[in-house]
PDB file of C-alpha atoms and ligand atoms in Angstrom:
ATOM      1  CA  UNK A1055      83.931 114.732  90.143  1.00 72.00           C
ATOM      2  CA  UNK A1056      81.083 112.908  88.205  1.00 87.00           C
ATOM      3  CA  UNK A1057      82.473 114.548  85.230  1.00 93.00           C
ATOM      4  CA  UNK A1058      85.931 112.519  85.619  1.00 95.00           C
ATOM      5  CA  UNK A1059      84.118 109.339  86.897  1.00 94.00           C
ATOM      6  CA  UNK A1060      82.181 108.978  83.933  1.00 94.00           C
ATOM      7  CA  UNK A1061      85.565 109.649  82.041  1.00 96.00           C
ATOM      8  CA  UNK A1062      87.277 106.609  84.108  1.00 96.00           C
ATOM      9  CA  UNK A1063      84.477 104.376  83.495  1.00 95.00           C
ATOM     10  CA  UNK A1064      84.722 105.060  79.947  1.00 95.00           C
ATOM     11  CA  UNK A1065      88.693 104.365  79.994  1.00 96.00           C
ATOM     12  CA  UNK A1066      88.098 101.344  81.867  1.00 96.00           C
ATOM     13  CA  UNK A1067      85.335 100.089  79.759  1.00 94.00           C
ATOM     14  CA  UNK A1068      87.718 100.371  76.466  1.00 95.00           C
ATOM     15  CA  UNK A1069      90.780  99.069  78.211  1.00 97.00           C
ATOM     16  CA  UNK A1070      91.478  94.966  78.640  1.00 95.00           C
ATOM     17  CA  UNK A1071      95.058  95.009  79.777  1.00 98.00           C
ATOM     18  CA  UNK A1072      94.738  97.067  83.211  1.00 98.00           C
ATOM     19  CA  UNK A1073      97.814  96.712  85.666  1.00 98.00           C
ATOM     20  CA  UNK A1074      96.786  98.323  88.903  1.00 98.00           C
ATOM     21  CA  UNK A1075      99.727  99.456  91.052  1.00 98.00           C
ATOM     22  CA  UNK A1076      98.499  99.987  95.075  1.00 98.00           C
ATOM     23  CA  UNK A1077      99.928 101.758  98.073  1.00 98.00           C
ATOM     24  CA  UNK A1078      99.099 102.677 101.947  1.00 98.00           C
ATOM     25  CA  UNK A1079      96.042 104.933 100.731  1.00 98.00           C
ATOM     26  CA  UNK A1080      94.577 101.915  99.146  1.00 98.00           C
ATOM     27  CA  UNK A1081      94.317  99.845 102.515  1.00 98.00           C
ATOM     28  CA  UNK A1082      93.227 103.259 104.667  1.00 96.00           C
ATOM     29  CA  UNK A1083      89.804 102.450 104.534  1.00 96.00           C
ATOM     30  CA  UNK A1084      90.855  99.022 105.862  1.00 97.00           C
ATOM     31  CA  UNK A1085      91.824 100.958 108.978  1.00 96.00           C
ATOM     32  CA  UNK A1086      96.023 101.044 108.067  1.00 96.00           C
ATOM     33  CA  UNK A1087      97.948 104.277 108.647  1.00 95.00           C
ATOM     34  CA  UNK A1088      99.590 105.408 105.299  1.00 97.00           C
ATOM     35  CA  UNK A1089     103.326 106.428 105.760  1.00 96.00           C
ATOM     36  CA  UNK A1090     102.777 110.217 104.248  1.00 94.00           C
ATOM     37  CA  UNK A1091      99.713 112.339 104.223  1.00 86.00           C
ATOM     38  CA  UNK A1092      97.344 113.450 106.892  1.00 86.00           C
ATOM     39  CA  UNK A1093      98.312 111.694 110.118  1.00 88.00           C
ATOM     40  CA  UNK A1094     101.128 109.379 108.279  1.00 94.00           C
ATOM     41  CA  UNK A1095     103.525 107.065 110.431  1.00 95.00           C
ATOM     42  CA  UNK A1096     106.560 108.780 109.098  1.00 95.00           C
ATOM     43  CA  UNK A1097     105.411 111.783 111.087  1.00 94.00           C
ATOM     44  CA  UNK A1098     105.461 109.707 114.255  1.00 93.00           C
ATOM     45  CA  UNK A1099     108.275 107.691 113.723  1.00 94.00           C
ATOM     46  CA  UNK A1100     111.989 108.623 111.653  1.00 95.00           C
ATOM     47  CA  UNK A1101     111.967 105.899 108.948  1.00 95.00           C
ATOM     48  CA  UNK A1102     115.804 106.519 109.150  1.00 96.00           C
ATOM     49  CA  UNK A1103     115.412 104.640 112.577  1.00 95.00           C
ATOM     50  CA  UNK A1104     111.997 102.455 112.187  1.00 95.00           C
ATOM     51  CA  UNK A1105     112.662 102.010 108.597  1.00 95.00           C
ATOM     52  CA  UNK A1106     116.119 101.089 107.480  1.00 97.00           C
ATOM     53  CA  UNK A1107     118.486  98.519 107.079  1.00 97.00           C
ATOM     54  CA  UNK A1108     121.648 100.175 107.748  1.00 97.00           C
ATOM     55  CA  UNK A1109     119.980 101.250 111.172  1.00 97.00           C
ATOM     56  CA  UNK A1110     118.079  97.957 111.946  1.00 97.00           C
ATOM     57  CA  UNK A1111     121.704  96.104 111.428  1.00 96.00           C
ATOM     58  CA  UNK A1112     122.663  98.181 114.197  1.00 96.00           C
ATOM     59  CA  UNK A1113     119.765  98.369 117.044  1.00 96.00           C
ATOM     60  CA  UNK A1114     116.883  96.145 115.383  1.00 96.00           C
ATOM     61  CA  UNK A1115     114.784  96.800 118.661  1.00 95.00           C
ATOM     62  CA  UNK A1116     113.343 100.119 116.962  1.00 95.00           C
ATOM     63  CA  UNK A1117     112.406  98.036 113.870  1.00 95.00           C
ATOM     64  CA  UNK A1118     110.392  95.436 116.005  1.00 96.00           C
ATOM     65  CA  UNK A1119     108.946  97.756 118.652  1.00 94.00           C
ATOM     66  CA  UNK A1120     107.184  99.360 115.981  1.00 94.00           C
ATOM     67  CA  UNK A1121     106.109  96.173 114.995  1.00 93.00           C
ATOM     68  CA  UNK A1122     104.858  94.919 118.018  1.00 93.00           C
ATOM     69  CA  UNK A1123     103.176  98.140 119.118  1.00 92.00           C
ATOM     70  CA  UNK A1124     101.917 100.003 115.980  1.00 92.00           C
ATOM     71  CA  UNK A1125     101.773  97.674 112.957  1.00 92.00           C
ATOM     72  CA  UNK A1126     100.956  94.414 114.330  1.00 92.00           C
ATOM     73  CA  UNK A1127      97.737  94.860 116.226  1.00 91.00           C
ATOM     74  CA  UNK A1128      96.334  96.762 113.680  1.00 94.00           C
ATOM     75  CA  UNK A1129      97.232  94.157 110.669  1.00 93.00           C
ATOM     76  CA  UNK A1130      96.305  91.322 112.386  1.00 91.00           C
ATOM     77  CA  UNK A1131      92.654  92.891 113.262  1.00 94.00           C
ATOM     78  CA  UNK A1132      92.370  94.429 109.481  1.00 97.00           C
ATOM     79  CA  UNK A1133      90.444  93.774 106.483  1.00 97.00           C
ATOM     80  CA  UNK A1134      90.459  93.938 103.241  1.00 98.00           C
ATOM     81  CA  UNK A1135      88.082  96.804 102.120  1.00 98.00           C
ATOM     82  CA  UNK A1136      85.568  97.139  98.699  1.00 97.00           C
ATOM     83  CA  UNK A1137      88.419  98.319  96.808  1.00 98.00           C
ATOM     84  CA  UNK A1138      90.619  95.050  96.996  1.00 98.00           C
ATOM     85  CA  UNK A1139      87.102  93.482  95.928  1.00 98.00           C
ATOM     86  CA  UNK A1140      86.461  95.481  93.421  1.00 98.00           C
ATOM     87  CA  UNK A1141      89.882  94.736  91.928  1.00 98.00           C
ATOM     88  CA  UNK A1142      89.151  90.806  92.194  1.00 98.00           C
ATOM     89  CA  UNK A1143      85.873  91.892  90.303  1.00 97.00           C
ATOM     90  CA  UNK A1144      87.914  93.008  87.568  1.00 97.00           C
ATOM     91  CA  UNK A1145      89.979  89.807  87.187  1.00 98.00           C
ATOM     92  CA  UNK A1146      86.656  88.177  86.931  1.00 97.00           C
ATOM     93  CA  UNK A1147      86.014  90.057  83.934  1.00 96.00           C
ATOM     94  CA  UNK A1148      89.023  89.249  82.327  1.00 97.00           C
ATOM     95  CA  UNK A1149      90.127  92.926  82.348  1.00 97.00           C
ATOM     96  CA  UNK A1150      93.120  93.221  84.816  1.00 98.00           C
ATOM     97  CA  UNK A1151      96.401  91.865  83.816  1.00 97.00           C
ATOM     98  CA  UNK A1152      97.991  91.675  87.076  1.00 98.00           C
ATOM     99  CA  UNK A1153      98.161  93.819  90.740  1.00 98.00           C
ATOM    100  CA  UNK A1154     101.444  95.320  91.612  1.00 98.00           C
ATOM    101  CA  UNK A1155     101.684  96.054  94.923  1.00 98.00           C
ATOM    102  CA  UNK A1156     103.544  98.582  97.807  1.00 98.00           C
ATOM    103  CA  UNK A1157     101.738  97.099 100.434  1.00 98.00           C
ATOM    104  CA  UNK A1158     102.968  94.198 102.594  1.00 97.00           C
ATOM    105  CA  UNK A1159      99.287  93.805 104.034  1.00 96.00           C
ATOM    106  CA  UNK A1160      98.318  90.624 101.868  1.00 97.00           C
ATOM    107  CA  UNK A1161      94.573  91.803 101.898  1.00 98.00           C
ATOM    108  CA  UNK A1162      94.776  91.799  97.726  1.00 98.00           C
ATOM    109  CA  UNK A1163      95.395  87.566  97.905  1.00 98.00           C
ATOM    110  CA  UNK A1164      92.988  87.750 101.523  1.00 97.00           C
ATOM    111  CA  UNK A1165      90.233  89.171  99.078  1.00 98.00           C
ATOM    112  CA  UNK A1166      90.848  86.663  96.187  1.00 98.00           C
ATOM    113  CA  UNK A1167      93.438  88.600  93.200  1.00 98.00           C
ATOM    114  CA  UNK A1168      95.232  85.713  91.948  1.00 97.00           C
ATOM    115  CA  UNK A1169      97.926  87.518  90.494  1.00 94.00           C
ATOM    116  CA  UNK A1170      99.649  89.761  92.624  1.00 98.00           C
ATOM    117  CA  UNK A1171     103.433  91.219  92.828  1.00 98.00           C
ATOM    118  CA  UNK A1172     104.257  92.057  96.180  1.00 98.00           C
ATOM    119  CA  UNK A1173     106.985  94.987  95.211  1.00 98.00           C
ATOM    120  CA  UNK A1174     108.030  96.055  98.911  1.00 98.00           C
ATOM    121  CA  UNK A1175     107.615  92.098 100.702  1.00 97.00           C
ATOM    122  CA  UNK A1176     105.255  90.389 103.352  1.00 95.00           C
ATOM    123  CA  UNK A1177     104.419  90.773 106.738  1.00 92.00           C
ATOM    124  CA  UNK A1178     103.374  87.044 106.866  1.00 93.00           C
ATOM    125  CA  UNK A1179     106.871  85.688 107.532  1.00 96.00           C
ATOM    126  CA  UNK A1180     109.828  86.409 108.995  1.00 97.00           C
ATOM    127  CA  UNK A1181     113.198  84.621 108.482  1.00 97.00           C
ATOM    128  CA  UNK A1182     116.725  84.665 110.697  1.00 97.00           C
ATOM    129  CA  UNK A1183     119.490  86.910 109.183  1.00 97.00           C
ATOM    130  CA  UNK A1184     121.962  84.126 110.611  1.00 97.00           C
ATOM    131  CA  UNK A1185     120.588  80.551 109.115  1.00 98.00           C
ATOM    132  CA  UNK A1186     117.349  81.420 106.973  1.00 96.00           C
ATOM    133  CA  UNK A1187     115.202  79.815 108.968  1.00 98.00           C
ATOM    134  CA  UNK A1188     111.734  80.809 108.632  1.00 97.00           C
ATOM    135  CA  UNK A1189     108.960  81.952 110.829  1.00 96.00           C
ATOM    136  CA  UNK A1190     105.530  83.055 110.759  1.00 95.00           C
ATOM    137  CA  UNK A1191     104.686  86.470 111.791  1.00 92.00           C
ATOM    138  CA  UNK A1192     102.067  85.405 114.050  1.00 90.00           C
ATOM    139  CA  UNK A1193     105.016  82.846 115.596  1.00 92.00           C
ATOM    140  CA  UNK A1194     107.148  85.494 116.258  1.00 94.00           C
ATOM    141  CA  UNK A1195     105.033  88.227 117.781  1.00 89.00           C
ATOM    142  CA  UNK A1196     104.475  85.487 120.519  1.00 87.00           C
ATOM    143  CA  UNK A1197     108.236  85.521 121.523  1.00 87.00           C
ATOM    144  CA  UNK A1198     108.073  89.507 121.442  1.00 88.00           C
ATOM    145  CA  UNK A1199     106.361  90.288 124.639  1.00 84.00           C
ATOM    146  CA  UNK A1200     109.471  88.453 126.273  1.00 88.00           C
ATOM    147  CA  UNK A1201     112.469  89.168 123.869  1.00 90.00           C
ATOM    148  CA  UNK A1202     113.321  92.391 122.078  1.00 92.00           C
ATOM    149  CA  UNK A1203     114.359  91.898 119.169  1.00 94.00           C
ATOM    150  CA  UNK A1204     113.204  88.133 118.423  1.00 96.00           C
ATOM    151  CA  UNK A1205     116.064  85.615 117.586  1.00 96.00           C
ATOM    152  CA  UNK A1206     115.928  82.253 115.632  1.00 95.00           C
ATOM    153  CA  UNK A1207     116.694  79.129 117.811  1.00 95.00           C
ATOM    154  CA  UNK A1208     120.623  79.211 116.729  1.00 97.00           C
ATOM    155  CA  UNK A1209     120.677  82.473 118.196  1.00 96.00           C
ATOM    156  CA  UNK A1210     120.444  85.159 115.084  1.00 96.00           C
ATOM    157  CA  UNK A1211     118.211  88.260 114.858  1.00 97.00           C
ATOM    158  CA  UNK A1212     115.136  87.642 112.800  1.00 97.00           C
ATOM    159  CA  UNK A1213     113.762  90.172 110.663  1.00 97.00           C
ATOM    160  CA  UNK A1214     110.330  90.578 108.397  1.00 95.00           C
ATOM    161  CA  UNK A1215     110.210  89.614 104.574  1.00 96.00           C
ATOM    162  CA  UNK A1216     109.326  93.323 104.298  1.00 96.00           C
ATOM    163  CA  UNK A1217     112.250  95.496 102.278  1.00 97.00           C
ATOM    164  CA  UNK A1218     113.961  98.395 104.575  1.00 97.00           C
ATOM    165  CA  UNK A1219     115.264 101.640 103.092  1.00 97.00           C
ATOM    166  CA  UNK A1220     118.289 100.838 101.700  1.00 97.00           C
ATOM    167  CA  UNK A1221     117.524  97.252 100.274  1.00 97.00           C
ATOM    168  CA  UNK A1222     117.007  96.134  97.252  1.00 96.00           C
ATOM    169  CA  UNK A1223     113.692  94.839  96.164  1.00 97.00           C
ATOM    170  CA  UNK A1224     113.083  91.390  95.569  1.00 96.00           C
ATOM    171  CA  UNK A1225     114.738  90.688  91.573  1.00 97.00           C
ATOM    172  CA  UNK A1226     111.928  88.769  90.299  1.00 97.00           C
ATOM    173  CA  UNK A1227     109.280  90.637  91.234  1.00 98.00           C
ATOM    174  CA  UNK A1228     110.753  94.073  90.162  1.00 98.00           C
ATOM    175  CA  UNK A1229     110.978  92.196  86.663  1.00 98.00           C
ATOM    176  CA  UNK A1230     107.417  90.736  86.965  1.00 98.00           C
ATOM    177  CA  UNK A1231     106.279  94.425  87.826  1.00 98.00           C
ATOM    178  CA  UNK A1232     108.523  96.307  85.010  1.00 98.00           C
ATOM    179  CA  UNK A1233     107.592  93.375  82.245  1.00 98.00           C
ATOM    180  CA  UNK A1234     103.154  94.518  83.496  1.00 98.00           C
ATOM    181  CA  UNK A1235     103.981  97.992  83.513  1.00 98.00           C
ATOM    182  CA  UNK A1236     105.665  97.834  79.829  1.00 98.00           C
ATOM    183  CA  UNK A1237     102.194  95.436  78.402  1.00 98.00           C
ATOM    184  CA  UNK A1238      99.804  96.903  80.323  1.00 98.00           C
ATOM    185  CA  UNK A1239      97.244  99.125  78.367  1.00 98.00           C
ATOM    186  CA  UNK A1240      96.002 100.891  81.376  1.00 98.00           C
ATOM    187  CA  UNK A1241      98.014 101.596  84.548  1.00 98.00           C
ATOM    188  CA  UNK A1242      95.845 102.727  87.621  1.00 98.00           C
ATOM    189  CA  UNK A1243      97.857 103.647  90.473  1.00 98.00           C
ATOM    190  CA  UNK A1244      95.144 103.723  93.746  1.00 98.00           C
ATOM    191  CA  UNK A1245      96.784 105.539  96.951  1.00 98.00           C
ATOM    192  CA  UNK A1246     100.184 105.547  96.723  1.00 98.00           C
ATOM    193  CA  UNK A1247     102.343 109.403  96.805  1.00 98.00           C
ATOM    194  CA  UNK A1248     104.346 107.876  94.338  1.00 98.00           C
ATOM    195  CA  UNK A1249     107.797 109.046  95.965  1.00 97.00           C
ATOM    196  CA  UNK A1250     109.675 105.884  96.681  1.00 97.00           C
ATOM    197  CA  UNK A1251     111.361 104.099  93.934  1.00 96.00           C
ATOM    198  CA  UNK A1252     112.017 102.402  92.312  1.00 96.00           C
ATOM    199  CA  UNK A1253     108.376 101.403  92.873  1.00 97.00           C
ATOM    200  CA  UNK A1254     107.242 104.741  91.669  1.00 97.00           C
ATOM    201  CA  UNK A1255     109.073 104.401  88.686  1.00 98.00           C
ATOM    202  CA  UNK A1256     106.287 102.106  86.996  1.00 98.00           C
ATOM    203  CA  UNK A1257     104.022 104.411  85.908  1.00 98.00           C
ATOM    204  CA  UNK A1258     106.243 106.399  84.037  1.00 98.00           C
ATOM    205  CA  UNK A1259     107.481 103.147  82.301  1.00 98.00           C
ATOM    206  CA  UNK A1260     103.936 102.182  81.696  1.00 98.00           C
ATOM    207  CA  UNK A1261     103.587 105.454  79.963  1.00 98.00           C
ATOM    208  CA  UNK A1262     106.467 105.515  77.808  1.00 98.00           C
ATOM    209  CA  UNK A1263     104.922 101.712  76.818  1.00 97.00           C
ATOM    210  CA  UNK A1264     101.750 103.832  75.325  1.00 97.00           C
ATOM    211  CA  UNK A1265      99.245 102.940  78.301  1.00 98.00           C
ATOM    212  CA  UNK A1266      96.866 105.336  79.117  1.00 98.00           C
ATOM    213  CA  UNK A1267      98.015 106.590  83.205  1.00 98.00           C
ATOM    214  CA  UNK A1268      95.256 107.213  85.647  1.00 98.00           C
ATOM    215  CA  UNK A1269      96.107 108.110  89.215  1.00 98.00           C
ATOM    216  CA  UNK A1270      93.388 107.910  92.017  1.00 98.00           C
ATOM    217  CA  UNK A1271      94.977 109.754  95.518  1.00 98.00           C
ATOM    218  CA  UNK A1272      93.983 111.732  97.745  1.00 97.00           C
ATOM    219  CA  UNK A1273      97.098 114.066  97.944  1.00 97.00           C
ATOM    220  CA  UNK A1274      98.321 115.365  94.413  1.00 97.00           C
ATOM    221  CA  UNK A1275     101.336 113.229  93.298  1.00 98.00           C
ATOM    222  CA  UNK A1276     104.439 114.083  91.346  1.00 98.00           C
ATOM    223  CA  UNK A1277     103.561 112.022  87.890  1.00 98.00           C
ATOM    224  CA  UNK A1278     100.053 113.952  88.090  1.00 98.00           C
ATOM    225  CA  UNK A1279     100.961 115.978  85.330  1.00 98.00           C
ATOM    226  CA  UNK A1280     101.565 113.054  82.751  1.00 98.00           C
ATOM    227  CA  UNK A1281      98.637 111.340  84.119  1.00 98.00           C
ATOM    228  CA  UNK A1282      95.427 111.074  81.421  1.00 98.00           C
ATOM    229  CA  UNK A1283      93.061 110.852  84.405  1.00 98.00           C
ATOM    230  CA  UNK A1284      94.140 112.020  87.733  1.00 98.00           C
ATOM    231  CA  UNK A1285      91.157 112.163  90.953  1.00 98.00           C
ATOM    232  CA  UNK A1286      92.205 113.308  94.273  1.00 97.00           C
ATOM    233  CA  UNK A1287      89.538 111.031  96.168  1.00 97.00           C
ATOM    234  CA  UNK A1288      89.354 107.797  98.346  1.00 97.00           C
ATOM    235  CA  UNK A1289      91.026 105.052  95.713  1.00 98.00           C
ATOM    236  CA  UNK A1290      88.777 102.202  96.807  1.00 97.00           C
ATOM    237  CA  UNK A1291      85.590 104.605  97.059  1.00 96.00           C
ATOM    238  CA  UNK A1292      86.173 105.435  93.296  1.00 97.00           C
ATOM    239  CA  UNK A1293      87.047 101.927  92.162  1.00 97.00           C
ATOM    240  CA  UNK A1294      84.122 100.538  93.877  1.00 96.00           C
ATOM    241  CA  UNK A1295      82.025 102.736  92.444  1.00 95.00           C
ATOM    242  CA  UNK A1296      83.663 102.888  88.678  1.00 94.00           C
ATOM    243  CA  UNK A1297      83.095  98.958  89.057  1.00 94.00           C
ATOM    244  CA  UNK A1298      79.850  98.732  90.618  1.00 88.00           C
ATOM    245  CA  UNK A1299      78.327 100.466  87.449  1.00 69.00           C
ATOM    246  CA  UNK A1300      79.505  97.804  85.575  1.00 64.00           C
TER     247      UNK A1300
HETATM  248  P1  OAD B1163     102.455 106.704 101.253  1.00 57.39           P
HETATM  249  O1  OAD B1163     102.069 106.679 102.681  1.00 57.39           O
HETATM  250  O2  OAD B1163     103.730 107.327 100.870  1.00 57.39           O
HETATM  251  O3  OAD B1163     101.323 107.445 100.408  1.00 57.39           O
HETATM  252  C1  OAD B1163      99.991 107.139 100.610  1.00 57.39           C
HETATM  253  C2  OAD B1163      99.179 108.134  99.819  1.00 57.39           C
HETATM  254  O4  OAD B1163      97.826 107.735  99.964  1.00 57.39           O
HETATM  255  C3  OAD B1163      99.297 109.567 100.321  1.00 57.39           C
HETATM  256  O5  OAD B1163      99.677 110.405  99.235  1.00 57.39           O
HETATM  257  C4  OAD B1163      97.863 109.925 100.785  1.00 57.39           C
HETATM  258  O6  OAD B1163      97.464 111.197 100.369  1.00 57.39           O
HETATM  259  C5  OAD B1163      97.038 108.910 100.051  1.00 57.39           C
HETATM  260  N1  OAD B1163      95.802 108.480 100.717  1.00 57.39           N
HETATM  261  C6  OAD B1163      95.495 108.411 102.026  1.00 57.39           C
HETATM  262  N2  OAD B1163      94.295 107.858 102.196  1.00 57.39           N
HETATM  263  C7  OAD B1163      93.815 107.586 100.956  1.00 57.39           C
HETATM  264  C8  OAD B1163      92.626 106.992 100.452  1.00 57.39           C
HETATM  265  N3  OAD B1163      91.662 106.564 101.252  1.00 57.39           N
HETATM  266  N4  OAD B1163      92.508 106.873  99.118  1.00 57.39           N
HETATM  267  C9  OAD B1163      93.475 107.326  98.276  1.00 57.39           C
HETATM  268  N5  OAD B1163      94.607 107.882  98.695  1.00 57.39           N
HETATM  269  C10 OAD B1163      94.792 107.990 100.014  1.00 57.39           C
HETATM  270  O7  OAD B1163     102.304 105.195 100.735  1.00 57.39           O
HETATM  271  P2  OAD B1163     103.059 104.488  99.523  1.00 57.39           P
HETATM  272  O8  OAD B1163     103.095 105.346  98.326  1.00 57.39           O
HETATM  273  O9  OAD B1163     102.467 103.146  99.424  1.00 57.39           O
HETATM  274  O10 OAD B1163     108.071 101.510 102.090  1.00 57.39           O
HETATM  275  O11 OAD B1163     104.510 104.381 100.132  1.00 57.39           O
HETATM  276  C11 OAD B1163     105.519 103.728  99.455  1.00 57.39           C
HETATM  277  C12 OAD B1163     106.483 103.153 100.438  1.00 57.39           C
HETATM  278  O12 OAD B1163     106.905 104.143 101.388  1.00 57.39           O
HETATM  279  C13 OAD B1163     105.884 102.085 101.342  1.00 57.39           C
HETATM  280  O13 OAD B1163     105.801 100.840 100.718  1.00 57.39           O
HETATM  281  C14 OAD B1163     106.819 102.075 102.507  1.00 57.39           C
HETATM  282  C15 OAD B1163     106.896 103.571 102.717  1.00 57.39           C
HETATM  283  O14 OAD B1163     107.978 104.050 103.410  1.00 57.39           O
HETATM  284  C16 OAD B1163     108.990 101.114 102.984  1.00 57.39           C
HETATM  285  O15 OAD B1163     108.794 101.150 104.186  1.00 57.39           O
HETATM  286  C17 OAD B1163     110.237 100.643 102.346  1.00 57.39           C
END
């Protein structure tokens, strides 16, 4: 483990164009449930039901009890956690291009990374399928203890500025994260399984673009094999402490 910490901190230390790419793992120690893995949501809940468009279109009740009951209270009580500083650390140095992000937490912009691309959406608001009018989450999850699913005031079903199964990501961002992931000289994915695309397709492209790959998860991942530097470990443990020794 040393051995490939040194190796990182070496990598790091020659790199000034670092793109770090973050999923669920990277906010576990913030107290969030990752989807897959030991103890993941999507062994507690079918994301064909809790998850997706096509099925939230139908019955969006599903969607928001989850909400209200097992992503809510534990977002609004959450931090972010040394790694999200760490990262912030890095910007101060003037190594890290830019943050692309799976995670709909905010806690990267909560901690202070000014440049962030949120890949998969916000929790923070919440707009009506019907007129566009927008919410805040907190403004909403008021009106859930009496209404299941929330509506707008003309009447329409709101939903979260997170993406579903079955949508597409948000256009600019997925060209903000492609255009990183093609510059970048290092590309440091931290905690994500790297299974849902085309999120997970970055890395790769990153690759191809001649940046060295380093992926920090604890689970193995399915790019590990064309990955320079590859540590199954706590991502913000190891970034904190790659960082910390300056
Ligand atoms: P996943 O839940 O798929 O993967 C999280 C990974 O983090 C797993 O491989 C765990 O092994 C690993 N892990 C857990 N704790 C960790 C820690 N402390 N340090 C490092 N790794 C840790 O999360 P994502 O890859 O972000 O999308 O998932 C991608 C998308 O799938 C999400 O944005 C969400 C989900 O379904 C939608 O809902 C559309």
């Amino acid at each position: 483990m040393d051995e490939l910490i040194s190796k990182l901190k070496k990598l790091v230390s020659t790199s000034d164009k670092i793109v770090a790419f973050t999923g669920a793992g990277f906010s576990a120690e913030s107290g969030i449930s990752t989807f897959r893995g030991a103890g993941g949501l999507w062994s507690k809940y079918d994301p064909s039901i809790y998850a997706d468009i096509n099925y939230f279109v139908k019955d969006p009740s599903y969607y928001w009890s989850f909400i209200r009951d097992e992503r809510y209270p534990v977002l609004k009580k959450a931090k972010p956690n040394d790694g999200h500083y760490a990262l912030v650390e890095l910007e101060k140095r003037g190594i890290l291009y830019r943050v692309i992000t799976q995670n709909i937490d905010g806690f990267h912009q909560i901690a202070g990374s000014s440049d962030v691309i949120e890949l998969h959406g916000n929790s923070r608001n919440v707009f009506c399928m019907e007129c566009d009018k927008t919410y805040t989450m907190e403004e909403v999850n008021k009106k859930l203890e009496e209404e299941l699913p929330p509506r707008c005031s003309c009447g329409g079903i709101l939903k979260p500025d997170t993406v579903l199964f079955g949508e597409p990501l948000p256009q600019y961002a997925l060209d903000m994260a492609t255009l990183a992931a093609k510059k970048c000289d290092m590309f440091l994915v931290l905690g994500s399984s790297l299974v849902v695309y085309p999120a997970a397709s970055m890395p790769r492209i990153a690759k191809k673009n001649d940046a060295s790959l380093v992926i920090i998860n604890i689970d193995p991942t399915p790019l590990d094999n064309i990955a320079d530097i590859v540590i199954n470990e706590s991502a913000s443990k190891v970034l904190s402490t790659v960082v910390e020794g300056g």
